[in-house]
Coordinates of N, CA and C in Angstrom, one line a residue:
M1 N 0.9 -1.2 0.1 CA -0.2 -0.1 0.0 C 1.0 1.3 0.0
S2 N 0.5 2.0 -0.8 CA 1.4 3.4 -1.0 C 1.2 4.3 0.1
E3 N 2.1 5.2 0.4 CA 2.2 6.3 1.3 C 0.9 6.9 1.4
H4 N 0.6 7.4 0.2 CA -0.7 8.3 -0.1 C -2.0 7.7 0.4
N5 N -2.2 6.4 0.0 CA -3.3 5.4 0.4 C -3.5 5.4 1.9
R6 N -2.2 5.1 2.5 CA -2.4 5.1 3.9 C -2.6 6.1 4.4
S7 N -1.9 7.3 4.1 CA -2.6 8.6 5.0 C -3.8 9.0 4.7
E8 N -4.5 8.7 3.2 CA -6.0 8.8 3.3 C -7.0 8.2 4.1
R9 N -6.5 6.5 4.3 CA -7.2 5.8 5.1 C -7.2 6.3 6.5
A10 N -6.0 6.9 7.0 CA -6.0 7.1 8.3 C -6.7 8.4 8.6
R11 N -6.9 9.3 7.7 CA -7.7 10.6 7.7 C -9.2 10.0 7.8
R12 N -9.7 9.1 6.7 CA -11.1 8.8 7.0 C -11.4 8.4 8.2
N13 N -10.3 7.2 8.9 CA -10.7 6.6 10.1 C -10.9 7.8 11.2
G14 N -10.0 8.8 11.3 CA -10.0 9.8 12.1 C -11.3 10.6 12.2
A15 N -11.8 10.9 10.9 CA -13.1 11.6 10.7 C -14.2 10.8 11.5
K16 N -13.9 9.8 11.4 CA -15.3 8.8 12.0 C -15.2 8.7 13.5
S17 N -14.0 8.9 14.0 CA -14.1 8.9 15.5 C -14.7 10.1 16.2
K18 N -15.4 9.7 17.5 CA -16.0 11.1 18.0 C -15.5 11.1 19.3
G19 N -14.2 10.7 19.5 CA -13.5 10.9 20.6 C -14.0 10.2 22.0
P20 N -13.6 10.4 23.1 CA -13.9 9.6 24.5 C -15.6 9.9 24.8
T21 N -16.0 8.6 25.2 CA -17.5 9.0 25.4 C -17.7 8.9 27.0
S22 N -16.8 8.4 27.8 CA -17.0 8.2 29.3 C -16.5 9.8 29.7
S23 N -17.1 10.3 31.1 CA -16.8 11.4 31.4 C -15.4 11.5 32.0
T24 N -14.6 10.3 32.6 CA -13.2 10.3 32.7 C -12.6 10.6 31.6
G25 N -12.9 9.9 30.4 CA -12.2 10.1 29.3 C -11.9 11.3 28.6
K26 N -13.4 12.2 28.9 CA -13.4 13.6 28.3 C -12.6 14.6 29.2
R27 N -12.6 14.1 30.6 CA -11.7 14.9 31.3 C -10.4 14.9 31.1
W28 N -10.0 13.8 30.7 CA -8.7 13.5 30.4 C -8.2 14.2 28.9
S29 N -9.0 13.9 28.1 CA -8.7 14.5 26.7 C -8.7 15.9 26.8
S30 N -9.6 16.7 27.7 CA -9.6 17.9 27.9 C -8.3 18.6 28.4
K31 N -7.5 17.8 28.8 CA -6.1 18.3 29.5 C -4.9 17.7 28.6
N32 N -5.3 17.2 27.2 CA -4.2 16.9 26.4 C -3.2 17.9 26.1
S33 N -3.6 19.1 26.0 CA -2.8 20.3 25.5 C -2.0 20.8 26.8
F34 N -2.4 20.6 28.0 CA -1.6 21.0 29.1 C -0.5 20.4 29.4
K35 N 0.7 21.0 29.1 CA 2.1 20.6 29.5 C 2.4 21.4 30.7
T36 N 2.7 22.9 30.5 CA 3.3 23.7 31.6 C 2.1 24.6 32.1
G37 N 1.1 24.9 31.3 CA 0.1 25.9 31.5 C 0.5 27.2 31.3
L38 N 1.7 27.4 30.5 CA 2.2 28.7 30.4 C 1.1 29.8 29.6
Y39 N 0.1 29.2 28.9 CA -0.6 30.0 28.2 C -2.2 29.7 28.7
A40 N -2.3 29.0 29.8 CA -3.8 28.8 30.1 C -4.6 30.1 30.4
K41 N -5.7 30.0 30.0 CA -6.5 31.4 30.2 C -7.7 31.1 31.5
T42 N -7.9 29.9 31.9 CA -8.9 29.7 33.1 C -8.2 28.9 34.2
I43 N -8.7 28.9 35.0 CA -8.1 28.0 36.3 C -8.5 26.7 36.2
E44 N -9.8 26.3 35.5 CA -10.1 25.0 35.4 C -8.8 24.3 34.5
A45 N -8.1 25.0 33.6 CA -7.1 24.2 33.0 C -6.0 23.7 33.7
F46 N -5.7 24.0 34.9 CA -4.8 23.8 35.8 C -5.1 22.6 36.9
P47 N -4.1 21.8 37.3 CA -4.5 20.7 38.3 C -5.3 21.0 39.3
Q48 N -5.7 20.1 40.1 CA -6.7 20.3 41.1 C -5.9 21.1 42.1
E49 N -4.8 20.9 42.7 CA -3.8 21.3 43.6 C -3.7 23.0 43.5
L50 N -3.6 23.4 42.1 CA -3.5 24.6 41.8 C -4.9 25.6 41.9
Q51 N -5.9 24.6 41.6 CA -7.4 25.2 41.7 C -7.6 25.4 43.2
D52 N -7.3 24.4 44.0 CA -7.3 24.8 45.5 C -6.7 26.1 45.8
H53 N -5.3 26.1 45.4 CA -4.6 27.2 45.8 C -5.0 28.5 45.4
Y54 N -5.8 28.6 44.2 CA -6.5 29.8 43.8 C -7.7 30.0 44.7
N55 N -8.4 29.1 45.0 CA -9.6 29.4 45.9 C -9.1 29.9 47.2
R56 N -8.0 29.5 48.0 CA -7.7 29.8 48.9 C -7.3 31.4 48.9
I57 N -6.5 31.8 47.8 CA -5.9 33.4 47.7 C -7.2 34.0 47.4
H58 N -8.1 33.7 46.6 CA -9.5 34.2 46.1 C -10.3 34.6 47.5
K59 N -10.3 33.6 48.5 CA -11.0 33.7 49.6 C -10.6 34.8 50.5
A60 N -8.9 34.7 50.6 CA -8.2 35.7 51.4 C -8.5 37.1 51.0
Y61 N -8.6 37.3 49.4 CA -8.8 38.6 49.2 C -10.1 39.1 49.4
R62 N -11.2 38.4 49.2 CA -12.5 38.6 49.4 C -12.6 39.1 51.0
T63 N -12.0 38.4 51.8 CA -11.9 38.7 53.4 C -11.4 39.9 53.4
D64 N -10.2 40.2 52.9 CA -9.6 41.7 53.3 C -10.3 42.7 52.4
Y65 N -10.7 42.6 51.2 CA -11.3 43.7 50.6 C -12.9 43.7 50.6
R66 N -13.7 42.8 51.1 CA -14.9 42.9 51.1 C -15.6 43.4 49.7
P67 N -15.6 42.7 48.7 CA -16.1 43.3 47.6 C -17.5 43.8 47.8
S68 N -17.8 45.0 47.2 CA -19.3 45.3 47.5 C -20.2 45.3 46.1
D69 N -19.4 45.0 45.1 CA -20.3 44.6 43.9 C -19.6 43.6 43.0
S70 N -20.3 43.1 41.9 CA -19.6 42.0 41.0 C -18.6 42.6 40.2
I71 N -18.3 43.8 40.1 CA -16.8 44.3 39.3 C -16.0 44.0 40.3
E72 N -16.0 44.3 41.5 CA -14.8 44.3 42.4 C -14.6 43.0 42.7
D73 N -15.5 42.2 42.7 CA -15.2 40.6 42.8 C -14.3 40.1 41.7
D74 N -15.0 40.8 40.4 CA -14.2 40.3 39.2 C -12.7 40.7 39.2
L75 N -12.4 41.9 39.8 CA -11.0 42.2 39.8 C -10.3 41.5 40.9
L76 N -11.0 41.1 42.1 CA -10.3 40.1 42.9 C -10.0 38.6 42.3
A77 N -11.0 38.2 41.5 CA -10.8 37.1 40.9 C -9.7 36.9 40.0
Q78 N -9.5 38.0 39.2 CA -8.3 38.3 38.2 C -7.0 38.4 39.1
M79 N -7.0 39.0 40.1 CA -5.9 39.1 41.1 C -5.5 37.7 41.7
A80 N -6.4 36.9 41.9 CA -6.1 35.7 42.5 C -5.6 34.8 41.5
F81 N -6.1 34.8 40.2 CA -5.8 34.0 39.1 C -4.5 34.4 38.9
N82 N -4.1 35.8 38.8 CA -2.7 36.2 38.5 C -1.6 35.5 39.3
R83 N -1.9 35.5 40.8 CA -1.1 35.3 41.8 C -0.9 33.8 41.8
T84 N -1.9 33.1 41.4 CA -1.8 31.5 41.3 C -0.7 31.2 40.0
R85 N -1.0 31.9 38.9 CA 0.0 31.5 37.8 C 1.2 32.0 38.2
Y86 N 1.5 33.1 38.9 CA 2.6 33.7 39.2 C 3.6 32.5 40.2
F87 N 3.0 32.3 41.2 CA 3.4 31.1 42.0 C 3.8 29.9 41.4
Y88 N 3.0 29.4 40.5 CA 3.3 28.1 39.7 C 4.4 28.3 38.6
Y89 N 4.5 29.6 38.1 CA 5.5 29.8 37.1 C 7.0 30.1 37.8
L90 N 7.0 30.5 39.0 CA 8.0 30.6 39.8 C 8.7 29.0 40.1
S91 N 7.8 28.3 40.5 CA 8.1 26.7 40.8 C 8.8 26.2 39.5
L92 N 8.2 26.5 38.2 CA 8.8 25.9 37.2 C 9.8 26.6 36.6
L93 N 10.1 27.6 37.1 CA 11.4 28.2 36.5 C 12.8 27.6 37.2
G94 N 12.6 26.6 38.4 CA 13.8 26.1 39.0 C 13.8 24.9 38.1
E95 N 12.6 24.1 37.7 CA 12.7 22.9 36.9 C 13.0 22.9 35.4
N96 N 12.4 23.9 34.7 CA 12.7 24.0 33.2 C 13.6 25.2 33.1
L97 N 14.7 24.8 32.9 CA 15.9 25.9 32.8 C 15.9 26.1 31.3
E98 N 15.3 25.3 30.4 CA 15.4 25.5 28.8 C 14.3 26.5 28.7
N99 N 13.2 26.7 29.4 CA 12.2 27.6 29.2 C 12.5 28.8 30.2
G100 N 13.6 29.0 30.6 CA 13.7 30.0 31.7 C 13.5 31.5 31.0
E101 N 14.0 31.8 29.8 CA 13.8 33.1 29.4 C 12.1 33.3 29.0
T102 N 11.5 32.5 28.7 CA 10.0 32.4 28.5 C 9.4 32.7 29.8
L103 N 9.7 31.9 30.9 CA 9.1 32.2 32.1 C 9.4 33.6 32.7
E104 N 10.6 34.1 32.6 CA 11.0 35.3 33.3 C 10.1 36.4 32.6
K105 N 9.8 36.4 31.3 CA 9.1 37.3 30.6 C 7.7 37.1 31.1
L106 N 7.0 36.1 31.3 CA 6.0 35.7 31.7 C 5.7 36.2 33.1
L107 N 6.7 35.8 34.1 CA 6.7 36.5 35.3 C 6.4 38.1 35.4
G108 N 7.3 38.7 34.5 CA 7.1 40.2 34.3 C 5.8 40.8 33.9
Q109 N 5.1 39.9 32.9 CA 4.0 40.3 32.7 C 3.0 40.2 33.7
L110 N 3.1 39.1 34.3 CA 2.1 38.8 35.2 C 2.2 39.9 36.6
E111 N 3.4 40.3 36.9 CA 3.4 41.2 37.9 C 3.0 42.5 37.5
R112 N 3.1 43.0 36.2 CA 2.4 44.2 35.6 C 1.1 44.2 35.6
S113 N 0.6 43.0 35.3 CA -1.0 42.9 35.3 C -1.5 42.9 36.5
Y114 N -0.8 42.3 37.8 CA -1.4 42.4 38.9 C -1.5 43.9 39.4
I115 N -0.3 44.5 39.3 CA -0.4 45.9 39.8 C -1.3 46.8 39.0
R116 N -1.5 46.4 37.8 CA -2.6 47.3 37.0 C -4.2 47.0 37.5
T117 N -4.4 45.7 37.9 CA -5.7 45.3 38.5 C -5.8 45.8 39.7
L118 N -4.7 45.8 40.4 CA -4.7 46.3 42.0 C -5.2 47.9 42.0
N119 N -4.3 48.5 41.1 CA -4.6 50.0 40.9 C -6.2 50.4 40.2
S120 N -6.5 49.6 39.4 CA -7.9 49.7 38.9 C -8.9 49.5 40.4
L121 N -8.7 48.5 41.1 CA -9.6 48.4 42.3 C -9.4 49.7 43.3
E122 N -8.1 49.8 43.4 CA -7.9 51.1 44.3 C -8.6 52.3 44.0
S123 N -8.4 52.7 42.5 CA -9.1 53.7 42.0 C -10.5 53.7 41.9
R124 N -10.9 52.8 41.7 CA -12.6 52.5 41.9 C -13.2 52.7 43.0
R125 N -12.4 52.3 44.2 CA -12.6 52.5 45.7 C -12.6 54.2 46.1
R126 N -11.5 54.6 45.4 CA -11.3 56.2 45.7 C -12.6 56.8 44.9
Q127 N -12.9 56.5 43.7 CA -14.0 57.3 43.1 C -15.4 57.1 43.7
H128 N -15.6 55.7 44.2 CA -16.8 55.5 44.8 C -16.7 55.1 46.2
P129 N -16.2 56.1 47.3 CA -16.1 55.5 48.5 C -17.2 54.9 49.3
Q130 N -18.4 55.1 48.8 CA -19.5 54.5 49.6 C -19.5 53.0 49.4
L131 N -18.6 52.5 48.2 CA -18.6 50.9 47.9 C -17.7 50.4 48.8
G132 N -16.8 50.9 49.4 CA -15.8 50.1 50.3 C -16.2 50.1 51.8
K133 N -17.2 50.8 52.1 CA -17.5 50.8 53.4 C -18.3 49.4 53.7
P134 N -18.0 48.9 55.0 CA -18.8 47.7 55.5 C -20.3 47.9 55.6
D135 N -21.1 47.0 55.7 CA -22.4 47.2 55.9 C -22.8 47.5 57.3
K136 N -21.9 46.7 58.1 CA -21.9 46.9 59.7 C -20.8 47.0 60.3
L137 N -20.8 47.9 61.3 CA -19.4 48.2 62.1 C -19.7 47.7 63.5
I138 N -19.2 46.7 64.1 CA -19.4 46.4 65.5 C -18.1 46.7 66.4
I139 N -18.2 47.6 67.3 CA -17.1 47.9 68.1 C -17.1 47.2 69.4
Q140 N -16.1 46.5 69.9 CA -15.8 45.9 71.0 C -15.0 46.5 71.9
W141 N -15.3 46.8 73.3 CA -14.4 47.3 74.2 C -13.7 46.1 74.9
I142 N -12.2 46.1 74.9 CA -11.5 45.2 75.4 C -11.3 45.4 76.9
D143 N -11.3 44.6 77.7 CA -11.3 44.9 79.3 C -9.8 44.7 79.2
P144 N -8.8 45.8 79.7 CA -7.5 45.6 79.8 C -6.7 44.6 81.0
R145 N -7.9 44.2 81.8 CA -7.1 43.2 82.7 C -7.1 42.0 82.2
T146 N -8.4 41.6 81.6 CA -8.6 40.4 81.1 C -8.4 40.1 79.7
G147 N -8.4 41.0 78.9 CA -8.1 40.9 77.5 C -9.4 40.4 76.8
K148 N -10.6 40.4 77.5 CA -11.8 39.8 76.7 C -12.8 40.9 76.4
P149 N -13.8 40.7 75.3 CA -14.4 41.9 75.1 C -15.6 42.2 76.3
W150 N -15.4 43.5 76.5 CA -16.2 44.0 77.6 C -17.7 44.1 77.6
R151 N -18.0 45.1 76.5 CA -19.5 45.2 75.9 C -19.5 45.6 74.4
T152 N -20.7 45.4 73.7 CA -20.7 45.8 72.6 C -21.4 47.0 72.4
E153 N -21.0 47.8 71.3 CA -21.8 49.0 71.2 C -23.1 48.6 70.6
P154 N -24.2 49.5 71.0 CA -25.5 49.1 70.2 C -25.2 49.6 68.7
D155 N -25.9 48.8 68.1 CA -25.9 48.8 66.6 C -26.8 49.9 66.1
E156 N -26.3 50.9 65.5 CA -27.2 52.2 65.2 C -28.2 51.5 64.1
L157 N -28.0 50.6 63.2 CA -28.9 50.5 62.3 C -30.2 49.6 62.6
T158 N -30.1 48.9 63.9 CA -31.2 48.2 64.3 C -32.2 49.2 64.9
P159 N -33.5 49.2 64.9 CA -34.6 49.8 65.2 C -34.5 49.7 66.7
K160 N -34.7 50.9 67.5 CA -34.9 50.8 68.9 C -36.3 50.9 69.4
T161 N -36.9 49.9 70.2 CA -38.0 49.9 70.8 C -38.3 50.7 72.0
E162 N -39.6 51.2 72.4 CA -39.7 51.8 73.6 C -39.2 51.1 74.7
G163 N -38.8 51.8 75.8 CA -38.3 51.1 77.0 C -36.8 50.6 76.8
T164 N -36.3 50.7 75.7 CA -34.9 50.1 75.6 C -34.0 51.5 75.4
N165 N -34.7 52.5 75.2 CA -33.8 53.9 74.9 C -33.2 54.3 76.4
P166 N -31.7 54.6 76.1 CA -31.3 55.1 77.5 C -32.1 56.5 77.8
A167 N -32.0 56.7 79.1 CA -32.7 57.9 79.8 C -31.9 59.2 79.1
T168 N -32.4 60.3 78.7 CA -31.8 61.4 78.2 C -31.6 62.3 79.3
P169 N -30.3 62.7 79.3 CA -29.8 63.5 80.6 C -30.5 64.7 80.5
T170 N -30.9 65.3 81.7 CA -31.7 66.5 81.8 C -30.7 67.6 81.7
K171 N -31.2 68.8 81.0 CA -30.2 69.9 80.9 C -30.2 70.8 82.2
Q172 N -29.0 71.0 82.6 CA -28.8 71.9 84.1 C -29.4 73.3 83.6
E173 N -30.0 73.7 84.7 CA -30.2 75.1 84.6 C -29.2 76.0 85.2
P174 N -28.9 77.2 84.2 CA -27.7 78.1 84.7 C -28.2 78.4 86.3
E175 N -27.1 78.7 87.1 CA -27.1 79.2 88.4 C -27.6 80.5 88.4
S176 N -28.4 81.0 89.3 CA -29.1 82.2 89.4 C -27.9 83.1 90.2
R177 N -27.9 84.5 90.1 CA -27.0 85.2 90.9 C -27.2 85.1 92.3
Q178 N -28.3 85.1 92.8 CA -28.6 84.9 94.3 C -28.1 83.6 94.7
V179 N -28.1 82.5 94.2 CA -27.7 81.1 94.4 C -26.2 81.2 94.5
R180 N -25.5 81.8 93.4 CA -24.2 81.8 93.3 C -23.6 82.4 94.3
R181 N -24.0 83.6 95.0 CA -23.5 84.6 95.8 C -23.8 83.8 97.3
R182 N -24.7 83.1 97.3 CA -24.9 82.4 98.7 C -24.0 81.4 99.0
R183 N -23.7 80.7 97.5 CA -22.6 79.3 97.6 C -21.2 80.1 98.0
E184 N -21.0 81.2 97.3 CA -19.4 81.7 97.4 C -19.4 82.3 99.0
R185 N -20.5 82.6 99.6 CA -20.6 83.3 100.8 C -20.2 82.1 101.8
L186 N -20.6 81.0 101.6 CA -20.7 79.9 102.5 C -19.4 79.3 102.2
E187 N -18.7 79.1 101.3 CA -17.2 78.7 101.1 C -16.2 79.7 101.7
R188 N -16.5 81.0 101.6 CA -15.5 82.0 102.2 C -15.7 81.6 103.9
R189 N -17.0 81.4 104.4 CA -16.9 81.3 105.8 C -16.2 79.9 106.3
R190 N -16.3 78.9 105.5 CA -15.8 77.7 105.5 C -14.2 77.7 105.7
L191 N -13.6 78.7 104.6 CA -12.3 78.9 104.6 C -11.9 79.5 105.8
N192 N -12.7 80.7 106.2 CA -12.2 81.3 107.3 C -12.2 80.5 108.5
T193 N -13.0 79.6 108.8 CA -13.2 78.9 110.1 C -12.1 77.7 110.0
S194 N -11.4 77.3 108.9 CA -10.5 76.4 109.0 C -9.2 77.0 109.0
T195 N -9.1 78.3 108.7 CA -7.8 79.0 108.7 C -7.5 79.7 110.3
Q196 N -8.8 79.9 110.9 CA -8.4 80.7 112.5 C -7.8 79.5 113.2
V197 N -6.9 80.1 114.0 CA -5.9 79.3 114.9 C -6.5 79.8 116.2
K198 N -6.8 78.7 117.0 CA -7.2 78.9 118.3 C -6.2 78.9 119.5
I199 N -6.1 80.0 120.0 CA -4.8 80.0 121.0 C -5.3 79.5 122.6
P200 N -4.9 78.5 123.2 CA -5.3 78.1 124.3 C -5.0 78.9 125.6
V201 N -5.9 79.0 126.4 CA -5.8 80.0 127.7 C -5.1 79.4 128.8

């Protein structure tokens, strides 16, 4: 059989193939092109341990920044994906010395991209300061002797019912001139009696 006929038959047989049918086979075949992950665009293309690493970073960023809308959440997801790739490429840099130049270039790109995304998030927070504010702020007083919370400040957002409001302090009336003079006279008398020295006879 000639070379041309063999390649034609292989091409026809390949066209009949529909690929793996089981879910495991499909999962493995979707990762056929994954070697180093240098040009992966989604976190799903990476192995499970890197996906877990990404989830930990994203959760930490969400805890620190508390995104107020989907745009901020998307920026945090980009930053987390960027950091995951950055740490992964750093680990590859020691193993794949032949790809060292490519990896260093990609690390520089990731660093610049991370800073751009962080600046976008910070400038958005500066332009819309109401977005970065937390919904609730609870202040706890710490007892200096024990180091335990002493009492919690009342939350201003919760409606106050009757009977729970603290008593309003009464306004002190200004002292009248007559009362002030009487008080000053009594103080002078008290001072005079305490300073008088009695001589024994």
